[in-house]
GROMACS .gro file of C-alpha atoms in nm:
model
  419
    1MET     CA    1   8.609  14.349   6.007
    2SER     CA    2   8.238  14.449   6.152
    3PHE     CA    3   8.262  14.850   6.167
    4PRO     CA    4   7.971  15.065   6.302
    5SER     CA    5   7.865  15.326   6.028
    6LEU     CA    6   7.917  15.723   6.171
    7LEU     CA    7   7.595  15.925   6.159
    8ILE     CA    8   7.667  16.274   6.152
    9TYR     CA    9   7.390  16.546   6.236
   10LEU     CA   10   7.374  16.885   6.184
   11SER     CA   11   7.155  17.163   6.329
   12HIS     CA   12   7.399  17.425   6.211
   13LEU     CA   13   7.706  17.459   6.052
   14SER     CA   14   7.871  17.550   6.346
   15TYR     CA   15   7.747  17.270   6.570
   16PRO     CA   16   7.764  16.947   6.432
   17VAL     CA   17   7.698  16.651   6.656
   18ILE     CA   18   7.841  16.304   6.615
   19GLN     CA   19   7.673  15.961   6.712
   20THR     CA   20   7.779  15.547   6.657
   21ALA     CA   21   7.502  15.374   6.468
   22PRO     CA   22   7.422  15.037   6.371
   23GLN     CA   23   7.628  14.886   6.104
   24GLY     CA   24   7.383  14.960   5.770
   25THR     CA   25   7.279  15.312   5.854
   26ALA     CA   26   7.289  15.514   5.600
   27ILE     CA   27   7.525  15.827   5.606
   28GLN     CA   28   7.355  16.163   5.546
   29LYS     CA   29   7.490  16.471   5.443
   30GLN     CA   30   7.355  16.797   5.513
   31GLY     CA   31   7.532  17.120   5.427
   32PRO     CA   32   7.695  17.301   5.188
   33TRP     CA   33   8.002  17.129   5.102
   34PRO     CA   34   8.115  16.989   4.817
   35GLN     CA   35   8.014  16.610   4.825
   36ARG     CA   36   8.344  16.474   4.702
   37THR     CA   37   8.586  16.643   4.989
   38TRP     CA   38   8.335  16.551   5.265
   39MET     CA   39   8.277  16.150   5.165
   40ALA     CA   40   8.685  16.189   5.180
   41GLY     CA   41   8.714  16.364   5.502
   42LEU     CA   42   8.498  16.081   5.614
   43GLU     CA   43   8.695  15.786   5.453
   44GLU     CA   44   8.996  15.942   5.644
   45LEU     CA   45   8.846  15.987   5.892
   46LYS     CA   46   8.691  15.622   5.894
   47LYS     CA   47   9.061  15.520   5.856
   48LYS     CA   48   9.197  15.689   6.158
   49LEU     CA   49   8.960  15.568   6.411
   50GLN     CA   50   8.889  15.238   6.312
   51PRO     CA   51   9.145  15.094   6.569
   52LEU     CA   52   8.892  15.237   6.808
   53LEU     CA   53   8.587  15.107   6.704
   54PHE     CA   54   8.682  14.720   6.653
   55ASP     CA   55   8.411  14.501   6.705
   56ASP     CA   56   8.571  14.207   6.628
   57LEU     CA   57   8.700  14.087   6.917
   58ASP     CA   58   8.937  13.785   6.756
   59ARG     CA   59   9.120  14.021   6.533
   60VAL     CA   60   9.205  14.268   6.854
   61GLY     CA   61   9.236  14.050   7.156
   62ALA     CA   62   8.996  14.243   7.339
   63SER     CA   63   8.736  14.527   7.280
   64THR     CA   64   8.891  14.875   7.320
   65ARG     CA   65   8.549  15.046   7.361
   66VAL     CA   66   8.446  15.192   7.669
   67PRO     CA   67   8.098  15.107   7.830
   68LEU     CA   68   7.882  15.332   7.808
   69PRO     CA   69   7.751  15.593   8.047
   70GLU     CA   70   7.488  15.380   8.297
   71ASP     CA   71   7.078  15.480   8.221
   72THR     CA   72   7.039  15.744   8.500
   73CYS     CA   73   6.685  15.738   8.485
   74ASP     CA   74   6.578  15.411   8.572
   75SER     CA   75   6.192  15.445   8.588
   76TYR     CA   76   5.906  15.733   8.548
   77ALA     CA   77   5.558  15.750   8.598
   78VAL     CA   78   5.285  16.011   8.562
   79SER     CA   79   5.001  15.993   8.787
   80ASP     CA   80   4.650  16.090   8.748
   81GLY     CA   81   4.701  16.388   8.897
   82GLY     CA   82   4.990  16.513   8.678
   83THR     CA   83   5.272  16.469   8.902
   84VAL     CA   84   5.575  16.321   8.712
   85ASN     CA   85   5.809  16.115   8.930
   86LEU     CA   86   6.137  16.052   8.815
   87LEU     CA   87   6.331  15.761   8.997
   88SER     CA   88   6.728  15.699   8.950
   89ARG     CA   89   6.906  15.458   9.205
   90SER     CA   90   7.239  15.761   9.143
   91LEU     CA   91   7.050  16.072   9.135
   92GLY     CA   92   6.755  16.013   9.318
   93GLU     CA   93   6.376  16.066   9.315
   94TYR     CA   94   6.236  16.391   9.139
   95LYS     CA   95   5.870  16.475   9.164
   96ILE     CA   96   5.751  16.772   8.969
   97ASN     CA   97   5.373  16.881   8.907
   98GLU     CA   98   5.210  17.202   8.810
   99HIS     CA   99   5.283  17.338   9.113
  100GLY     CA  100   5.681  17.311   9.202
  101PHE     CA  101   5.946  17.041   9.223
  102HIS     CA  102   6.077  16.825   9.472
  103LYS     CA  103   6.336  16.603   9.537
  104ARG     CA  104   6.523  16.346   9.719
  105SER     CA  105   6.895  16.336   9.647
  106ALA     CA  106   6.922  15.980   9.795
  107GLY     CA  107   6.769  15.688   9.695
  108PRO     CA  108   6.365  15.635   9.858
  109ASP     CA  109   6.508  15.349  10.036
  110GLU     CA  110   6.770  15.614  10.234
  111LEU     CA  111   6.590  15.743  10.561
  112ASP     CA  112   6.921  16.011  10.584
  113SER     CA  113   6.796  16.135  10.199
  114ASP     CA  114   6.829  16.519  10.145
  115GLU     CA  115   6.518  16.702   9.983
  116LYS     CA  116   6.484  16.988   9.871
  117ALA     CA  117   6.140  17.152   9.792
  118TYR     CA  118   6.129  17.469   9.558
  119ARG     CA  119   5.761  17.616   9.484
  120CYS     CA  120   5.775  17.759   9.120
  121ALA     CA  121   5.378  17.634   9.021
  122SER     CA  122   5.284  17.711   8.641
  123HIS     CA  123   4.989  17.937   8.663
  124GLU     CA  124   5.221  18.192   8.877
  125MET     CA  125   5.397  18.249   8.548
  126HIS     CA  126   5.382  18.448   8.237
  127ILE     CA  127   5.575  18.416   7.927
  128PHE     CA  128   5.654  18.681   7.719
  129GLY     CA  129   5.876  18.547   7.417
  130PRO     CA  130   6.126  18.310   7.340
  131ILE     CA  131   6.487  18.346   7.408
  132GLY     CA  132   6.585  18.077   7.207
  133ASN     CA  133   6.588  17.689   7.100
  134GLY     CA  134   6.829  17.430   7.136
  135ALA     CA  135   6.854  17.020   6.964
  136SER     CA  136   6.610  16.934   7.280
  137SER     CA  137   6.433  17.216   7.433
  138VAL     CA  138   6.284  17.562   7.387
  139VAL     CA  139   6.381  17.902   7.593
  140GLU     CA  140   6.145  18.125   7.660
  141ARG     CA  141   6.092  18.440   7.894
  142ALA     CA  142   5.879  18.461   8.177
  143ILE     CA  143   5.743  18.629   8.435
  144PHE     CA  144   5.716  18.514   8.785
  145ILE     CA  145   5.453  18.711   8.912
  146PRO     CA  146   5.505  18.638   9.310
  147VAL     CA  147   5.832  18.785   9.316
  148HIS     CA  148   5.792  19.009   9.003
  149ARG     CA  149   6.092  18.898   8.912
  150ILE     CA  150   6.152  18.729   8.460
  151LEU     CA  151   6.289  18.424   8.451
  152ALA     CA  152   6.392  18.188   8.137
  153LEU     CA  153   6.201  17.893   8.102
  154LYS     CA  154   6.434  17.589   7.980
  155LYS     CA  155   6.094  17.328   7.825
  156ILE     CA  156   6.184  16.979   7.767
  157ASN     CA  157   5.995  16.672   7.670
  158ILE     CA  158   5.979  16.400   7.884
  159PHE     CA  159   5.871  16.140   7.693
  160GLU     CA  160   6.176  16.100   7.514
  161LYS     CA  161   6.461  15.900   7.683
  162GLU     CA  162   6.742  16.095   7.598
  163LYS     CA  163   6.554  16.394   7.692
  164ARG     CA  164   6.493  16.248   8.048
  165GLN     CA  165   6.792  16.215   8.136
  166GLN     CA  166   6.901  16.545   8.015
  167ILE     CA  167   6.637  16.672   8.269
  168LEU     CA  168   6.750  16.463   8.519
  169ASN     CA  169   7.156  16.544   8.496
  170GLU     CA  170   7.030  16.955   8.462
  171MET     CA  171   6.831  16.955   8.811
  172ARG     CA  172   7.088  16.759   8.960
  173THR     CA  173   7.313  17.006   8.858
  174LEU     CA  174   7.140  17.292   8.935
  175CYS     CA  175   6.971  17.149   9.282
  176GLU     CA  176   7.363  17.058   9.383
  177ALA     CA  177   7.531  17.387   9.241
  178CYS     CA  178   7.266  17.675   9.330
  179CYS     CA  179   7.400  18.018   9.360
  180TYR     CA  180   7.708  17.933   9.329
  181PRO     CA  181   7.934  18.196   9.151
  182GLY     CA  182   7.971  18.121   8.765
  183LEU     CA  183   7.620  17.894   8.743
  184VAL     CA  184   7.385  18.001   8.561
  185GLU     CA  185   7.076  17.988   8.927
  186PHE     CA  186   6.825  17.778   8.954
  187GLN     CA  187   6.445  17.890   9.032
  188GLY     CA  188   6.255  17.544   9.063
  189ALA     CA  189   6.067  17.345   8.826
  190PHE     CA  190   5.717  17.274   8.685
  191TYR     CA  191   5.557  16.951   8.490
  192MET     CA  192   5.249  17.071   8.221
  193PRO     CA  193   4.987  16.782   8.143
  194ASP     CA  194   4.874  16.895   7.850
  195SER     CA  195   5.201  16.979   7.644
  196GLY     CA  196   5.435  16.682   7.847
  197GLN     CA  197   5.678  16.945   7.911
  198ILE     CA  198   5.899  16.979   8.197
  199SER     CA  199   5.920  17.381   8.278
  200ILE     CA  200   6.346  17.470   8.409
  201ALA     CA  201   6.286  17.787   8.569
  202LEU     CA  202   6.661  17.933   8.559
  203GLU     CA  203   6.807  18.322   8.636
  204TYR     CA  204   6.715  18.527   8.359
  205MET     CA  205   7.077  18.611   8.155
  206ASP     CA  206   6.953  18.991   7.994
  207GLY     CA  207   7.305  19.043   7.857
  208GLY     CA  208   7.244  18.667   7.660
  209SER     CA  209   7.568  18.458   7.571
  210LEU     CA  210   7.915  18.516   7.450
  211ALA     CA  211   7.846  18.348   7.096
  212ASP     CA  212   7.571  18.663   7.097
  213VAL     CA  213   7.854  18.913   7.185
  214ILE     CA  214   8.130  18.871   6.976
  215ARG     CA  215   7.825  18.826   6.674
  216VAL     CA  216   7.786  19.246   6.753
  217LYS     CA  217   8.129  19.294   6.845
  218LYS     CA  218   8.287  19.078   6.658
  219SER     CA  219   8.543  19.016   6.972
  220ILE     CA  220   8.651  19.046   7.297
  221PRO     CA  221   8.928  19.274   7.433
  222GLU     CA  222   9.183  19.043   7.684
  223PRO     CA  223   9.048  19.255   8.029
  224VAL     CA  224   8.700  19.188   7.972
  225LEU     CA  225   8.762  18.831   7.838
  226SER     CA  226   9.023  18.781   8.161
  227HIS     CA  227   8.730  18.921   8.402
  228MET     CA  228   8.494  18.712   8.267
  229LEU     CA  229   8.685  18.389   8.271
  230GLN     CA  230   8.754  18.413   8.658
  231LYS     CA  231   8.369  18.358   8.728
  232VAL     CA  232   8.369  18.114   8.425
  233LEU     CA  233   8.649  17.928   8.578
  234LEU     CA  234   8.510  17.897   8.921
  235GLY     CA  235   8.196  17.825   8.799
  236LEU     CA  236   8.380  17.510   8.600
  237ARG     CA  237   8.605  17.448   8.876
  238TYR     CA  238   8.284  17.349   9.131
  239LEU     CA  239   8.158  17.120   8.908
  240HIS     CA  240   8.462  16.930   8.816
  241GLU     CA  241   8.601  16.889   9.183
  242VAL     CA  242   8.327  16.876   9.436
  243ARG     CA  243   8.028  16.768   9.159
  244HIS     CA  244   8.303  16.524   9.006
  245LEU     CA  245   8.119  16.646   8.681
  246VAL     CA  246   8.247  16.671   8.332
  247HIS     CA  247   7.996  16.966   8.185
  248ARG     CA  248   8.086  16.829   7.802
  249ASP     CA  249   7.996  17.082   7.622
  250ILE     CA  250   8.143  17.416   7.665
  251LYS     CA  251   8.180  17.672   7.418
  252PRO     CA  252   8.065  18.019   7.387
  253ALA     CA  253   7.670  17.992   7.308
  254ASN     CA  254   7.699  17.814   7.694
  255LEU     CA  255   7.814  18.066   7.891
  256LEU     CA  256   7.575  18.395   7.958
  257VAL     CA  257   7.626  18.718   8.049
  258ASN     CA  258   7.413  18.922   8.233
  259LEU     CA  259   7.360  19.309   8.242
  260LYS     CA  260   7.607  19.336   8.507
  261GLY     CA  261   7.889  19.171   8.316
  262GLU     CA  262   7.920  18.804   8.559
  263ALA     CA  263   7.975  18.517   8.330
  264LYS     CA  264   7.823  18.192   8.343
  265ILE     CA  265   7.792  17.878   8.219
  266THR     CA  266   7.473  17.726   8.152
  267ASP     CA  267   7.355  17.422   7.987
  268PHE     CA  268   7.399  17.084   8.227
  269GLY     CA  269   7.194  16.871   8.043
  270VAL     CA  270   7.450  16.621   7.876
  271SER     CA  271   7.688  16.696   8.155
  272ALA     CA  272   7.808  16.369   8.288
  273GLY     CA  273   7.961  16.222   8.659
  274LEU     CA  274   8.324  16.102   8.672
  275ASP     CA  275   8.469  15.993   9.004
  276ASN     CA  276   8.865  15.896   9.026
  277THR     CA  277   8.829  15.595   8.881
  278MET     CA  278   8.691  15.620   8.594
  279ALA     CA  279   8.657  15.822   8.307
  280MET     CA  280   8.377  15.866   8.040
  281VAL     CA  281   8.335  15.808   7.693
  282CYS     CA  282   8.265  16.025   7.466
  283TYR     CA  283   7.939  15.870   7.265
  284PHE     CA  284   7.701  16.211   7.205
  285CYS     CA  285   7.834  16.573   7.165
  286THR     CA  286   7.900  16.878   6.996
  287VAL     CA  287   8.219  16.794   6.756
  288THR     CA  288   8.284  17.195   6.731
  289TYR     CA  289   8.472  17.236   7.061
  290MET     CA  290   8.544  16.870   7.118
  291SER     CA  291   8.911  16.758   7.227
  292PRO     CA  292   9.144  16.513   7.017
  293GLU     CA  293   9.059  16.214   7.284
  294ARG     CA  294   8.692  16.255   7.255
  295ILE     CA  295   8.681  16.262   6.860
  296ARG     CA  296   8.899  15.893   6.896
  297ASN     CA  297   8.656  15.798   7.115
  298GLU     CA  298   8.889  15.744   7.410
  299ASN     CA  299   8.866  15.763   7.805
  300TYR     CA  300   8.838  16.132   7.871
  301SER     CA  301   8.841  16.320   8.203
  302TYR     CA  302   8.762  16.726   8.339
  303ALA     CA  303   9.112  16.790   8.079
  304ALA     CA  304   8.863  16.814   7.809
  305ASP     CA  305   8.635  17.088   7.936
  306ILE     CA  306   8.949  17.261   7.954
  307TRP     CA  307   9.010  17.223   7.553
  308SER     CA  308   8.646  17.337   7.475
  309LEU     CA  309   8.681  17.655   7.701
  310GLY     CA  310   9.085  17.704   7.526
  311LEU     CA  311   8.913  17.688   7.162
  312THR     CA  312   8.592  17.923   7.332
  313ILE     CA  313   8.834  18.173   7.442
  314LEU     CA  314   9.054  18.172   7.134
  315GLU     CA  315   8.726  18.248   6.934
  316CYS     CA  316   8.593  18.507   7.189
  317ALA     CA  317   8.940  18.675   7.148
  318THR     CA  318   8.934  18.662   6.764
  319GLY     CA  319   8.611  18.653   6.697
  320LYS     CA  320   8.681  18.436   6.436
  321PHE     CA  321   8.621  17.932   6.528
  322PRO     CA  322   8.994  17.873   6.505
  323TYR     CA  323   8.934  17.575   6.250
  324ASP     CA  324   8.747  17.602   5.894
  325VAL     CA  325   8.430  17.450   5.917
  326ASN     CA  326   8.327  17.483   5.553
  327GLU     CA  327   8.444  17.101   5.442
  328GLY     CA  328   8.205  16.968   5.681
  329PRO     CA  329   8.200  16.799   6.007
  330ALA     CA  330   8.424  16.457   5.917
  331ASN     CA  331   8.696  16.746   5.797
  332LEU     CA  332   8.669  16.904   6.093
  333MET     CA  333   8.776  16.672   6.307
  334LEU     CA  334   9.095  16.554   6.126
  335GLN     CA  335   9.186  16.879   6.187
  336ILE     CA  336   9.136  16.894   6.553
  337LEU     CA  337   9.342  16.502   6.530
  338ASP     CA  338   9.617  16.594   6.244
  339ASP     CA  339   9.682  16.961   6.250
  340PRO     CA  340   9.914  17.144   6.543
  341SER     CA  341   9.661  17.297   6.807
  342PRO     CA  342   9.529  17.668   6.661
  343THR     CA  343   9.798  17.952   6.839
  344PRO     CA  344   9.662  18.304   6.898
  345PRO     CA  345   9.770  18.628   6.674
  346VAL     CA  346  10.115  18.717   6.822
  347ASP     CA  347  10.068  19.033   6.710
  348THR     CA  348   9.743  19.127   6.878
  349CYS     CA  349   9.761  18.917   7.159
  350SER     CA  350   9.973  18.968   7.477
  351LEU     CA  351  10.208  18.664   7.562
  352GLU     CA  352   9.962  18.582   7.896
  353PHE     CA  353   9.699  18.529   7.677
  354CYS     CA  354   9.884  18.359   7.418
  355SER     CA  355  10.019  18.137   7.651
  356PHE     CA  356   9.696  18.091   7.840
  357ILE     CA  357   9.563  17.939   7.518
  358ASN     CA  358   9.849  17.702   7.400
  359ASP     CA  359   9.832  17.527   7.820
  360CYS     CA  360   9.400  17.489   7.732
  361LEU     CA  361   9.510  17.347   7.373
  362GLN     CA  362   9.744  17.106   7.434
  363LYS     CA  363   9.670  16.808   7.246
  364ASP     CA  364   9.779  16.593   7.570
  365ALA     CA  365   9.510  16.570   7.824
  366ASP     CA  366   9.732  16.529   8.122
  367ALA     CA  367   9.993  16.805   8.036
  368ARG     CA  368   9.639  17.019   8.021
  369PRO     CA  369   9.591  17.234   8.333
  370THR     CA  370   9.318  17.241   8.602
  371CYS     CA  371   9.059  17.468   8.710
  372GLU     CA  372   9.253  17.568   8.993
  373GLN     CA  373   9.595  17.591   8.797
  374LEU     CA  374   9.381  17.869   8.559
  375LEU     CA  375   9.232  18.081   8.833
  376SER     CA  376   9.619  18.120   8.933
  377HIS     CA  377   9.769  18.227   8.527
  378PRO     CA  378   9.915  18.509   8.470
  379PHE     CA  379   9.691  18.602   8.208
  380ILE     CA  380   9.414  18.620   8.479
  381LYS     CA  381   9.659  18.760   8.685
  382ARG     CA  382   9.762  19.011   8.488
  383TYR     CA  383   9.401  19.195   8.469
  384ALA     CA  384   9.313  19.114   8.845
  385GLY     CA  385   9.407  19.489   8.958
  386THR     CA  386   9.283  19.642   8.683
  387GLU     CA  387   8.933  19.797   8.688
  388VAL     CA  388   8.685  19.670   8.403
  389ASP     CA  389   8.323  19.820   8.396
  390LEU     CA  390   8.199  19.504   8.267
  391ALA     CA  391   7.824  19.636   8.311
  392ALA     CA  392   7.909  19.894   8.033
  393TYR     CA  393   8.071  19.650   7.816
  394VAL     CA  394   7.737  19.420   7.821
  395LYS     CA  395   7.557  19.784   7.812
  396SER     CA  396   7.675  19.824   7.466
  397VAL     CA  397   7.594  19.506   7.302
  398VAL     CA  398   7.289  19.475   7.474
  399ASP     CA  399   7.026  19.764   7.513
  400PRO     CA  400   6.878  19.733   7.843
  401THR     CA  401   6.602  20.046   7.800
  402GLU     CA  402   6.484  19.787   7.519
  403ARG     CA  403   6.410  19.476   7.747
  404LEU     CA  404   6.207  19.691   7.949
  405LYS     CA  405   6.007  19.840   7.729
  406GLN     CA  406   5.877  19.472   7.632
  407ILE     CA  407   5.814  19.407   7.913
  408ALA     CA  408   5.667  19.722   8.032
  409GLU     CA  409   5.406  19.636   7.736
  410PHE     CA  410   5.342  19.318   7.822
  411LEU     CA  411   5.267  19.379   8.161
  412ARG     CA  412   5.020  19.677   8.034
  413GLU     CA  413   4.831  19.416   7.796
  414ARG     CA  414   4.839  19.108   7.978
  415VAL     CA  415   4.875  19.148   8.350
  416CYS     CA  416   4.644  19.245   8.618
  417TRP     CA  417   4.829  19.389   8.934
  418PRO     CA  418   4.622  19.394   9.254
  419GLU     CA  419   4.549  19.750   9.383
   0.00000   0.00000   0.00000
């Protein structure tokens, strides 16, 4: 029997990722947990996943593996003039250069293809400081000079295949969901030949992420969570029901807030299409918020996002991730598979909130509610008529005057405005 190894990467302890690797690939351990505990957990996990990872068809009769998603980026080219042409049979044609971004939603041979153009030139951007770093991108703050607007620039290298697919996923979702409630707005994109990077210009969410909020506030009150969650559910419902996409990476760091208190979903680079007859298979993702069916490498659908949302909201309400992450990713996955689903503390949480979390964290994916059903949940309805000053709450976490001082200093030193 052949059995593929599990190769686990850790950029941060809170966000380990897992990927199947060819047999014989060495297991690489990172992190402070004891080796014996880590290896014991890994061996137990391998036994649990063994029926799902058989490659020996003579022993199991037929493979239980689902084919991985087809490569969405079928070809790409960079012209001498510095224009990147990304071509996908399913997603269309994308042309990006220093002056902006042009998209055809269907293949280049389609006469009735829908076209969109965004002018967002590199020379019209002035960068003034990083926002954060991810596994595949760097995000910086910039001023878009023509409209005097602050944007977030997400920079991704185009010369790696996986990152090109992420670019297509991100821009496809953002273009088709522009200005939709609960989703971060897309402003355009441009390519810089010198760096080999595509910059995706996004709405700047000046309140940070929900991960930032709970880092400062320790927990988020139920009325605030309920109002923020309503917007998030609208955005997630759009992804599921209209775009037929599974986000696959819902977590506090990917739910951003602005100074108005509006919460929006970001980071669509690992989202995947799903039609009514096909379910996706997990191949690369954040383990921490992963649903049981994804860990077992089974078919999964929109319900996987509902599980991740449930863990995210529970963490926001309590200020603590509900599983023990200190013994490494293998043991974390065993907890998700074997332990009862986490429940909110009944002494500090309302019955409606407990019900909401319990519904989201059903081990059986088919038993989890849809976004549409969650929008009508008693937890959402309970606070719908309650006036909540979301802006004041976010400003208690982020000092907007400090941000304005940074912008003013930048403008004074680096930007010459016309008289």
